[in-house]
XYZ file of C-alpha atoms in Angstrom:
706
model
C -0.165 -0.123 0.282
C 1.308 3.192 -0.592
C 0.559 6.227 1.751
C -0.605 9.487 0.014
C -2.951 12.323 0.672
C -5.776 10.373 -0.838
C -5.831 7.223 0.649
C -6.597 3.689 -1.164
C -10.083 2.464 -1.641
C -11.062 -0.098 0.714
C -12.375 -2.975 -0.915
C -14.623 -4.550 1.709
C -18.566 -4.281 0.883
C -19.627 -0.800 2.419
C -22.986 -1.922 2.629
C -21.452 -3.121 5.976
C -20.368 -0.112 7.254
C -23.898 0.947 8.541
C -25.208 -2.003 9.957
C -25.309 -2.762 14.022
C -22.284 -3.572 15.457
C -22.564 -6.662 17.962
C -20.378 -6.836 20.953
C -21.829 -10.135 22.699
C -19.666 -12.315 21.309
C -16.152 -10.159 22.039
C -14.414 -12.100 24.865
C -11.195 -9.774 26.198
C -7.716 -10.661 25.849
C -7.011 -9.351 29.060
C -8.781 -10.864 31.931
C -9.228 -7.677 33.721
C -11.677 -5.927 31.226
C -15.233 -6.919 31.854
C -17.884 -7.026 29.078
C -17.276 -4.458 26.476
C -20.143 -2.140 25.887
C -21.094 1.346 23.902
C -23.095 4.151 25.222
C -23.239 5.580 21.490
C -23.118 4.916 17.992
C -23.549 8.021 15.674
C -22.877 8.944 12.311
C -21.299 12.526 12.364
C -20.204 14.670 9.812
C -17.539 16.705 11.437
C -14.920 17.538 11.530
C -15.139 15.193 8.709
C -17.693 12.253 7.675
C -17.114 9.126 10.341
C -19.076 6.556 12.213
C -18.197 7.307 15.542
C -18.415 4.821 18.855
C -18.116 5.512 22.464
C -18.489 3.396 25.772
C -15.808 1.054 27.929
C -15.495 -1.911 29.761
C -17.730 -3.033 32.549
C -16.130 -2.938 36.157
C -13.252 -0.619 35.098
C -13.080 2.851 34.613
C -11.455 2.421 30.955
C -13.383 4.405 28.193
C -12.562 4.342 24.656
C -14.024 6.142 21.424
C -13.508 5.082 17.961
C -13.980 6.915 14.979
C -14.450 4.824 11.504
C -14.115 6.696 8.041
C -16.504 5.688 5.083
C -15.109 2.428 3.657
C -13.626 4.580 0.084
C -11.126 6.402 2.702
C -10.012 3.354 4.436
C -6.753 1.655 3.494
C -6.913 -1.275 6.114
C -4.933 0.686 9.421
C -5.858 1.396 12.987
C -3.830 4.526 14.072
C -3.947 5.094 17.558
C -3.216 8.685 19.164
C -2.343 8.502 22.710
C -3.355 11.658 24.980
C -0.267 13.955 26.680
C 0.395 14.897 30.259
C -1.442 12.255 32.774
C -4.037 11.053 30.055
C -7.623 10.334 30.974
C -9.291 11.567 28.336
C -11.209 9.510 25.454
C -12.173 12.595 23.081
C -8.979 15.066 22.841
C -8.349 13.608 18.762
C -11.763 14.459 17.758
C -11.800 17.884 19.749
C -9.856 21.365 19.166
C -6.709 19.924 20.971
C -6.537 16.961 18.373
C -6.101 19.536 15.690
C -2.982 20.531 16.970
C -1.658 17.247 15.388
C -3.671 16.477 12.751
C -7.083 15.046 14.493
C -9.185 12.731 12.333
C -8.289 14.484 9.213
C -4.570 13.567 9.588
C -5.759 9.676 10.485
C -7.914 9.442 7.350
C -5.643 11.077 4.886
C -3.571 8.107 6.350
C -6.163 5.574 5.553
C -6.896 4.694 9.030
C -9.612 4.995 11.359
C -8.864 6.129 14.835
C -8.758 4.329 18.337
C -8.857 6.846 21.720
C -8.532 5.453 25.022
C -8.790 7.364 28.498
C -5.677 5.166 29.389
C -7.647 3.471 32.493
C -8.559 6.097 34.265
C -11.407 9.313 34.243
C -9.212 12.307 34.404
C -6.289 11.915 37.099
C -8.244 9.732 39.381
C -6.856 5.742 39.496
C -9.518 3.312 38.859
C -10.558 2.661 42.215
C -10.045 -1.454 41.822
C -6.893 -1.196 39.835
C -5.298 1.315 42.530
C -1.854 2.419 41.646
C -1.023 -0.433 38.814
C 1.108 1.573 36.427
C 0.666 -1.471 33.666
C -3.063 -0.782 33.286
C -2.616 3.009 32.637
C 0.907 2.668 30.801
C -0.372 -0.006 28.186
C -2.923 -2.050 29.085
C -6.044 -0.089 28.452
C -5.125 1.237 25.020
C -4.213 -2.421 24.324
C -7.691 -4.024 25.161
C -9.355 -0.607 23.340
C -7.381 -1.183 19.877
C -8.383 -5.468 20.064
C -11.934 -4.531 20.645
C -11.731 -1.894 17.774
C -10.205 -4.662 15.455
C -13.230 -6.418 16.476
C -15.586 -3.578 15.324
C -13.888 -3.112 12.082
C -14.037 -6.302 11.159
C -17.785 -6.016 11.345
C -17.876 -2.616 9.566
C -15.072 -3.278 6.309
C -15.262 -6.933 6.413
C -11.399 -7.767 7.917
C -10.081 -6.488 10.837
C -6.861 -3.697 9.755
C -3.918 -5.410 8.376
C -1.428 -2.861 9.902
C -2.086 -0.898 13.328
C 0.424 2.310 14.558
C 0.297 3.736 17.997
C 1.694 7.330 18.349
C 1.794 10.545 20.547
C 3.731 13.264 22.023
C 4.725 14.015 25.669
C 2.924 11.795 28.122
C 1.794 10.039 24.824
C 5.479 9.504 24.287
C 6.065 8.031 27.410
C 3.118 5.522 26.663
C 3.507 4.576 23.030
C 6.743 2.769 23.195
C 5.431 0.723 25.928
C 2.704 -0.187 23.882
C 4.618 -1.306 21.196
C 7.087 -3.711 23.410
C 4.173 -5.261 25.382
C 1.555 -5.595 23.168
C 2.964 -6.894 20.206
C -0.218 -8.356 19.272
C -1.776 -5.487 18.900
C 0.422 -2.931 17.090
C 3.450 -3.273 14.288
C 5.125 0.145 15.074
C 5.052 3.324 17.177
C 5.920 7.204 17.008
C 6.738 8.764 19.795
C 7.379 12.603 19.484
C 9.003 14.592 22.494
C 9.787 11.524 25.035
C 11.797 10.931 27.780
C 14.802 8.727 28.666
C 13.460 6.724 31.872
C 14.478 3.754 30.301
C 15.198 0.204 31.826
C 15.106 -3.568 30.915
C 12.496 -5.704 29.371
C 9.681 -6.977 31.792
C 10.470 -4.433 34.330
C 6.976 -3.260 35.387
C 7.885 -1.243 38.365
C 6.605 2.503 38.647
C 8.998 4.876 37.605
C 10.720 6.976 40.147
C 11.833 10.577 39.874
C 10.853 13.872 40.888
C 12.057 15.446 37.252
C 15.025 17.338 39.134
C 15.951 18.744 35.569
C 12.733 20.717 35.782
C 13.723 22.259 39.385
C 17.054 23.435 37.960
C 14.494 25.714 34.947
C 12.579 27.129 37.963
C 15.244 28.455 39.576
C 16.735 29.841 36.929
C 13.739 31.398 36.434
C 13.518 32.810 40.248
C 17.380 33.576 40.562
C 17.785 35.760 37.375
C 14.360 37.352 38.318
C 14.205 40.215 34.770
C 17.506 39.224 33.774
C 16.548 35.998 32.177
C 15.924 38.749 29.207
C 19.601 39.476 28.629
C 19.982 36.095 28.549
C 17.288 35.552 26.195
C 18.566 38.424 24.007
C 22.012 37.184 24.271
C 20.974 34.024 22.773
C 19.068 34.889 20.031
C 20.281 35.274 16.649
C 23.104 37.689 16.205
C 23.312 38.549 20.311
C 26.057 38.779 22.024
C 26.642 35.007 22.685
C 27.176 35.188 26.108
C 24.146 34.620 28.302
C 26.460 35.086 31.509
C 27.825 38.498 30.755
C 24.817 40.023 33.320
C 24.906 37.662 35.895
C 26.300 37.721 39.423
C 28.085 34.475 40.892
C 24.874 32.392 42.005
C 22.762 33.398 38.947
C 25.694 32.307 36.970
C 26.031 28.498 38.491
C 22.301 27.892 38.315
C 22.237 28.821 34.729
C 25.516 27.008 33.539
C 23.905 23.974 35.495
C 20.677 23.953 33.794
C 22.865 24.290 30.395
C 24.975 21.104 31.686
C 21.277 19.188 32.510
C 20.301 19.552 28.877
C 18.381 22.479 28.455
C 17.641 23.524 24.731
C 19.920 26.605 23.983
C 17.885 29.196 22.037
C 14.935 28.623 23.671
C 15.603 30.439 27.182
C 12.624 32.207 26.376
C 10.309 29.321 28.201
C 12.377 29.829 31.060
C 10.537 33.245 31.961
C 7.333 31.357 30.895
C 7.000 27.519 32.116
C 3.805 25.870 31.001
C 4.112 21.752 31.068
C 6.439 22.075 33.205
C 4.464 24.226 36.014
C 1.590 21.634 35.566
C 3.945 18.994 36.140
C 4.883 20.119 39.268
C 1.533 20.727 40.330
C 0.334 17.330 39.653
C 2.858 16.053 42.255
C 3.951 18.534 44.534
C 1.264 17.657 47.237
C 2.924 13.899 47.316
C 6.408 14.731 47.039
C 6.599 17.483 50.015
C 4.451 14.732 51.925
C 6.745 11.844 50.943
C 10.057 12.995 50.701
C 11.875 13.937 54.153
C 14.447 16.425 51.488
C 11.496 19.134 51.883
C 11.475 19.299 55.730
C 15.793 18.946 55.538
C 15.841 21.844 53.223
C 15.022 24.201 56.163
C 16.348 22.655 58.839
C 19.981 20.400 58.283
C 23.148 21.391 57.305
C 24.165 20.420 53.811
C 20.896 22.220 51.930
C 20.630 25.926 50.823
C 17.171 26.351 53.189
C 19.421 25.863 56.231
C 22.853 27.053 55.045
C 22.384 30.066 52.990
C 18.413 31.156 53.463
C 19.467 34.806 52.232
C 19.184 33.079 48.927
C 15.271 32.476 49.361
C 14.069 34.405 52.011
C 12.934 37.227 49.747
C 10.760 34.892 47.989
C 9.126 33.219 50.545
C 5.286 33.745 50.475
C 3.117 32.170 53.656
C -0.016 34.175 54.146
C -4.025 33.926 53.840
C -6.241 35.864 52.049
C -9.768 35.659 50.492
C -11.037 34.477 47.334
C -12.687 37.498 45.067
C -14.204 35.392 42.033
C -13.386 31.932 40.448
C -12.785 32.021 36.619
C -13.341 29.543 33.698
C -11.346 28.768 30.998
C -13.551 30.841 28.515
C -13.467 33.698 30.901
C -9.851 34.092 29.624
C -11.276 35.345 26.353
C -12.274 38.254 27.964
C -10.626 41.294 26.097
C -9.207 42.412 29.400
C -6.610 39.218 29.325
C -5.356 40.256 25.439
C -3.067 42.473 27.249
C 0.580 41.182 26.751
C 1.268 40.328 30.501
C -1.633 38.039 30.385
C -0.522 35.838 27.672
C 0.931 32.883 29.189
C -1.958 32.604 31.765
C -4.560 33.135 28.845
C -2.513 30.314 26.979
C -2.506 27.714 29.420
C -6.476 28.306 30.705
C -7.538 27.605 27.163
C -5.140 24.726 26.747
C -5.849 22.760 29.451
C -9.627 23.757 29.285
C -10.005 22.216 26.216
C -7.413 19.445 26.550
C -9.659 18.077 29.526
C -12.922 19.468 27.970
C -13.323 21.222 31.100
C -14.836 24.624 30.348
C -17.229 23.872 33.330
C -14.636 23.485 35.575
C -13.096 26.969 37.555
C -9.848 26.759 36.428
C -8.618 29.895 38.355
C -9.431 32.528 40.937
C -9.157 36.051 41.745
C -7.527 37.137 45.173
C -8.614 39.981 47.328
C -5.034 40.470 47.725
C -1.678 39.062 45.416
C 1.448 38.509 47.973
C 4.403 39.410 47.796
C 6.987 36.967 47.083
C 7.680 34.384 44.207
C 4.361 33.153 42.989
C 5.534 30.264 40.367
C 4.649 26.712 41.968
C 2.699 28.282 45.346
C 0.462 25.702 47.366
C -3.056 27.296 47.266
C -5.201 25.560 50.188
C -8.817 26.437 50.356
C -9.617 26.551 54.021
C -12.927 27.696 54.173
C -16.430 27.044 52.132
C -17.897 23.966 50.154
C -13.996 23.279 48.490
C -12.332 23.639 52.262
C -9.368 21.297 52.561
C -8.663 21.046 48.593
C -5.298 21.639 47.945
C -3.909 22.998 44.240
C -1.100 24.616 43.053
C -0.121 27.916 41.094
C 0.865 27.225 37.745
C 0.522 31.039 36.214
C -1.214 34.151 36.509
C -0.485 37.587 37.031
C -0.823 39.975 40.158
C -4.213 38.532 41.706
C -5.167 36.073 38.943
C -4.254 32.748 40.188
C -4.321 29.643 37.301
C -3.589 26.503 39.170
C -3.598 22.410 39.112
C -3.431 19.800 41.267
C -3.340 15.957 41.524
C -6.227 12.948 41.267
C -9.798 14.369 42.238
C -8.454 18.179 43.469
C -7.314 18.691 40.185
C -10.224 17.419 38.445
C -12.176 19.761 40.420
C -10.123 22.780 40.658
C -12.316 25.249 42.017
C -15.467 23.766 41.975
C -17.299 24.877 45.370
C -15.233 28.029 45.998
C -16.797 30.896 46.231
C -16.003 34.882 46.607
C -15.208 35.202 50.741
C -13.895 31.712 50.950
C -10.464 31.732 52.780
C -7.283 30.342 51.054
C -3.440 29.663 52.241
C -0.830 30.680 50.291
C 2.646 28.795 50.985
C 5.222 28.299 48.737
C 7.989 26.760 51.271
C 7.549 23.078 48.969
C 8.589 24.644 45.680
C 11.499 26.996 47.362
C 13.130 23.606 48.338
C 12.239 22.193 45.055
C 14.060 24.725 43.378
C 17.503 23.148 44.776
C 15.922 19.504 44.523
C 18.236 18.772 41.382
C 21.106 18.767 43.709
C 19.922 16.256 46.147
C 17.799 13.537 43.473
C 20.518 12.817 41.038
C 19.406 10.499 38.047
C 21.811 7.627 37.028
C 22.189 9.549 33.263
C 25.375 11.043 32.128
C 24.249 14.853 32.055
C 24.204 14.222 36.159
C 28.061 13.629 36.224
C 28.611 17.508 36.896
C 27.113 16.750 40.121
C 29.417 14.032 40.770
C 32.835 14.023 41.811
C 34.782 10.912 41.426
C 31.427 9.307 40.483
C 30.226 10.203 44.138
C 27.296 13.010 44.606
C 28.682 16.593 45.910
C 25.434 16.427 47.756
C 23.526 14.661 50.158
C 21.072 11.938 48.280
C 17.590 11.238 49.216
C 15.748 8.614 47.397
C 13.694 8.860 43.878
C 9.899 9.193 44.510
C 7.672 6.985 42.762
C 5.768 8.920 39.677
C 2.073 9.016 39.142
C 1.082 5.260 37.927
C -0.221 7.142 35.014
C 3.129 7.482 33.666
C 3.360 3.679 33.054
C 6.655 1.928 33.871
C 10.358 2.178 32.552
C 10.844 2.200 28.762
C 12.419 -0.818 27.143
C 14.553 -0.920 24.186
C 13.557 -4.613 23.354
C 10.361 -4.560 20.868
C 9.415 -6.570 18.146
C 8.221 -3.782 15.937
C 9.647 -0.678 14.381
C 10.146 2.570 16.446
C 10.532 5.942 14.523
C 11.244 8.660 17.100
C 10.939 12.338 16.793
C 12.527 14.670 19.383
C 12.728 18.851 18.964
C 15.540 20.465 19.327
C 13.765 23.720 20.999
C 11.621 21.598 23.570
C 11.441 22.797 26.944
C 9.295 20.242 28.438
C 11.060 17.169 27.262
C 14.736 18.415 26.632
C 16.372 17.496 23.492
C 19.182 15.397 25.277
C 15.992 12.927 26.755
C 15.680 12.279 22.752
C 19.044 10.060 23.144
C 17.813 7.902 25.542
C 15.676 5.060 23.491
C 18.283 5.297 20.728
C 20.957 4.116 23.406
C 18.817 1.380 24.840
C 17.906 -0.174 21.645
C 21.373 -0.249 20.409
C 22.102 -1.951 23.971
C 19.355 -4.399 23.549
C 19.887 -4.676 19.446
C 23.532 -3.791 18.923
C 24.409 -3.895 15.226
C 20.701 -4.805 14.124
C 20.046 -1.619 16.049
C 18.490 0.278 12.784
C 16.296 -2.529 12.050
C 13.777 -1.317 14.632
C 14.707 2.223 15.695
C 15.444 5.614 13.737
C 15.586 8.890 15.440
C 14.596 12.025 13.712
C 15.014 15.670 14.864
C 13.080 18.818 14.374
C 14.562 21.948 14.202
C 12.948 25.140 16.000
C 10.075 22.847 17.477
C 8.917 23.315 21.103
C 6.788 21.186 23.039
C 3.695 23.405 21.785
C 3.093 25.035 18.643
C 4.033 28.636 18.530
C 0.284 29.599 18.709
C -0.493 27.483 22.047
C 2.512 29.303 24.149
C 2.855 32.998 25.086
C 5.292 35.070 22.680
C 8.004 36.892 24.523
C 8.037 40.468 24.579
C 8.816 42.391 21.191
C 8.813 39.177 19.071
C 6.127 36.741 17.828
C 6.617 33.164 18.772
C 5.847 32.418 14.852
C 9.538 33.627 14.306
C 11.082 31.632 16.696
C 9.513 28.619 16.666
C 7.447 26.486 13.532
C 4.410 24.382 13.776
C 5.201 20.651 13.793
C 2.106 19.034 12.937
C 3.527 18.639 9.386
C 6.593 16.669 10.376
C 4.494 14.511 12.932
C 2.465 13.636 9.772
C 5.274 12.987 7.359
C 6.848 10.964 9.762
C 3.618 8.708 10.247
C 3.473 8.196 6.523
C 7.091 7.440 6.449
C 6.850 4.672 9.531
C 4.206 3.326 7.085
C 6.028 2.993 4.354
C 8.770 1.368 6.829
C 6.011 -1.418 7.897
C 4.167 -2.212 4.906
C 6.907 -1.508 2.160
C 10.453 -1.777 3.758
C 11.086 1.883 2.922
C 13.708 2.972 5.523
C 12.995 6.272 7.190
C 15.949 8.592 7.199
C 17.309 9.831 9.978
C 18.679 13.355 11.375
C 22.657 13.266 11.785
C 23.388 15.065 15.193
C 26.005 15.202 17.982
C 25.789 15.862 21.816
C 28.138 18.319 23.030
C 28.070 19.621 26.791
C 24.387 18.669 27.032
C 23.311 20.466 23.745
C 22.092 18.521 20.856
C 23.963 20.365 17.687
C 22.580 19.690 14.112
C 24.924 19.913 11.138
C 24.728 23.439 9.298
C 24.255 21.908 5.668
C 21.094 20.010 4.570
C 23.131 17.338 2.594
C 25.297 16.281 6.236
C 22.370 16.748 8.023
C 19.906 14.457 6.520
C 16.345 14.460 8.202
C 13.146 15.629 6.168
C 13.111 19.473 6.914
C 14.661 22.049 5.088
C 17.857 24.320 6.245
C 17.871 27.782 6.292
C 20.431 30.650 7.081
C 19.791 34.300 7.172
C 22.338 37.188 7.156
C 21.738 41.173 7.050
C 24.242 42.782 5.510
C 26.170 39.390 4.978
C 25.953 38.658 8.955
C 23.697 37.496 11.712
C 23.400 41.154 12.913
C 23.253 44.362 10.992
C 23.188 48.038 12.630
C 21.666 50.675 10.536
C 20.438 54.108 10.540
C 16.648 54.731 10.245
C 16.061 54.571 6.683
C 18.986 52.933 5.403
C 18.662 49.974 3.352
C 19.691 46.362 4.790
C 20.302 43.604 1.964
C 18.666 40.089 3.720
C 19.937 37.084 1.972
C 18.510 33.487 2.812
C 19.783 30.359 1.496
C 17.805 27.288 1.678
C 18.325 23.466 1.036
C 16.071 20.495 1.067
C 17.770 17.274 2.399
C 18.298 14.445 -0.550
C 14.923 12.130 -0.719
C 13.061 14.911 1.467
C 11.219 16.720 -1.678
C 11.524 19.838 -3.003
C 10.916 23.577 -1.610
C 7.128 24.838 -2.204
C 7.350 28.020 -0.411
C 9.066 30.890 1.456
C 7.768 33.672 2.971
C 9.361 36.789 4.877
C 8.527 38.512 8.196
C 10.506 41.898 8.508
C 8.980 43.389 12.061
C 8.960 40.475 14.092
C 4.955 40.185 14.364
C 5.246 36.575 12.577
C 2.554 37.875 9.485
C 5.091 36.249 6.863
C 3.480 38.849 4.451
C 6.036 38.887 1.462
C 6.427 35.650 -0.431
C 9.192 34.680 -2.868
C 8.777 32.763 -5.870
C 9.463 29.133 -5.857
C 10.038 27.098 -9.066
C 8.443 23.922 -9.233
C 11.636 20.749 -8.398
C 13.637 23.388 -6.831
C 15.926 21.912 -4.042
C 18.253 24.918 -2.855
C 17.359 28.719 -3.231
C 19.263 31.819 -2.626
C 16.285 34.726 -1.802
C 17.519 38.268 -1.899
C 16.006 41.087 -0.799
C 16.127 44.921 0.670
C 14.433 47.021 3.563
C 14.782 49.532 5.483
C 12.856 50.851 8.811
C 11.445 54.010 9.219
C 11.159 53.806 13.263
C 14.110 52.500 15.481
C 14.297 49.452 17.676
C 14.906 45.765 17.355
C 13.686 43.512 14.255
C 14.448 40.012 13.609
C 14.070 39.292 9.927
C 12.547 35.679 9.742
C 12.029 33.598 6.591
C 9.752 30.416 6.681
C 10.407 27.857 4.161
C 8.173 24.831 3.636
C 9.292 21.798 1.233
C 6.980 19.228 0.322
C 7.994 15.250 -0.648
C 6.120 15.479 -3.951
C 7.001 18.645 -4.538
C 3.423 19.905 -4.762
C 3.249 23.948 -4.353
C -0.321 23.649 -3.682
C -0.195 21.027 -0.926
C -2.338 21.437 1.685
C -0.804 18.875 4.142
C 2.752 17.596 4.971
C 4.221 21.079 4.133
C 7.742 20.368 6.410
C 8.557 24.081 7.768
C 11.471 25.679 9.166
C 12.734 28.793 9.618
C 16.120 31.354 10.238
C 16.754 34.969 11.335
C 18.802 37.415 11.233
C 18.693 40.804 13.773
C 18.611 44.258 12.611
C 19.161 46.999 15.049
C 18.053 50.399 13.821
C 19.409 53.511 15.633
C 17.479 56.587 15.997
């Protein structure tokens, strides 16, 4: 079978597609699951025509949704997207957030029907019967839902799907490798993107152990640098000074240097000032960490810890106070024009993202306080002391002044501020978070990047046991699996840092040796964050679209390449890279780099930076090349004012694989401008392609003097 924008027509009797489906003879393979049931079966027209099923398994919290395309659009494939974060929802792919990574339209273009599972739990609450079983949430619920879907597909199309694929980003990349390894009867291949390096041996079904110490380093850099982080950002952007330490004091330099050694992506420092998913992860585990790890007590009371030895480093940031709720806010409240102001960009982005992801528009996600406390707000605990929600513990993710957007764990996360009313008293306390800011020193992982905190192989600081992670994150990865895996990692991901992408590659090599390439390939996406630019807050003065690309076309093309590998034996190309001082370095030229993205370079007056007067002409040049076998260039557009509009298009000739675009520009106002070119390639070189337009960008700095 080939994979193209028009999926091959199915060969089954189309009359079966609309007939009733009978589940009475389905016997679950996994005996944990009770009888399967449907509570919804209907034909839907949006976002594209399909037959939709929703249901679950009796005596469990496992729920699923199946979306089957009309027979003419079906090419005998199952495609199973896995939700990010902790999962817990079965309709993400069919909702607005699903469009971020293609949604149903992408799956149908690839000739597949889709399976979504809530991974065995509803929201952030464990299945009461399963408890904290990481195997259920890591892969077993997904596998049983997929098996049932094949039973249904047989009735709709005449035969079960010939091939099955599981994929997902972030938390979905945590779980999709487990699905491939431990349910080989279900899936042929997996495509994790933005994954982690929590690897182990085959058959290890223990819960993961880590409090994500690398995030604590990132949080500490944000805290100790404060507004100086923007000096670092400026130094590391194109045409900057290149020295991120230039304006920092000794302690600030030490913390930033450690962050880089641990693998934080260079060039993405703006996200340190605007954490997103990292703040959610802290909120989801904070109460459990603080209660179960003696470190959080020792930090303030015992020698060898900053809180005891150098309290001046944290004293000014301390919050420990009470105030009252002024009002509660829902996700849609952040569509109010009031929140269009730049200072609300991050809290608005998170409010809309989480409300959409969790379909929780009816849940109050934030509060406005009567008084905003002094101190460091990020990560602070918010405990409701009175009213219907008394006793609920949440943690600050984002906000501005008295607006506090919060998250939590388990039922507290599902409810957020449900039941809270104006006048209810709250306790605000960030002592746990301030201790967490130095957590990385005292919880070393057995990863190469943490060797900077060892001497002679021994830790410099007192160590504490690693806590168990949420069971929703599953079990350790293994490099031992029978199918194919194409792993995609991003170079500018502040949530799953680039260095994390090397873990699975090393594990597969350990398991398979010289045969590793028969099972695994690693592909890099340059200039991509954990979310598309539209979902992240832009830094001051520069739209995110001039810094980051939308990675969805890369995921779709990579899925098509994975399908071709499995079904036709066409091996997917990897991306060449080097790992140095915790940094992933990609070759500058396309021929050496390979991969599937075009490579671009922009100069202003022949350099990365030009300084000119108002009205003076600047010569702008972009050199672009598409790697061999990755297709042809199909578009190039300039943005001159950092707005992200990319209003000036260049003419691209059919069949071009290299190009030089040259233009001139003058500026009538003083300021700093990041002139950026956005380029796109396509595997078949279709200039009018509507999908799989593979993007990349490059910028040069123009400083205009008065």
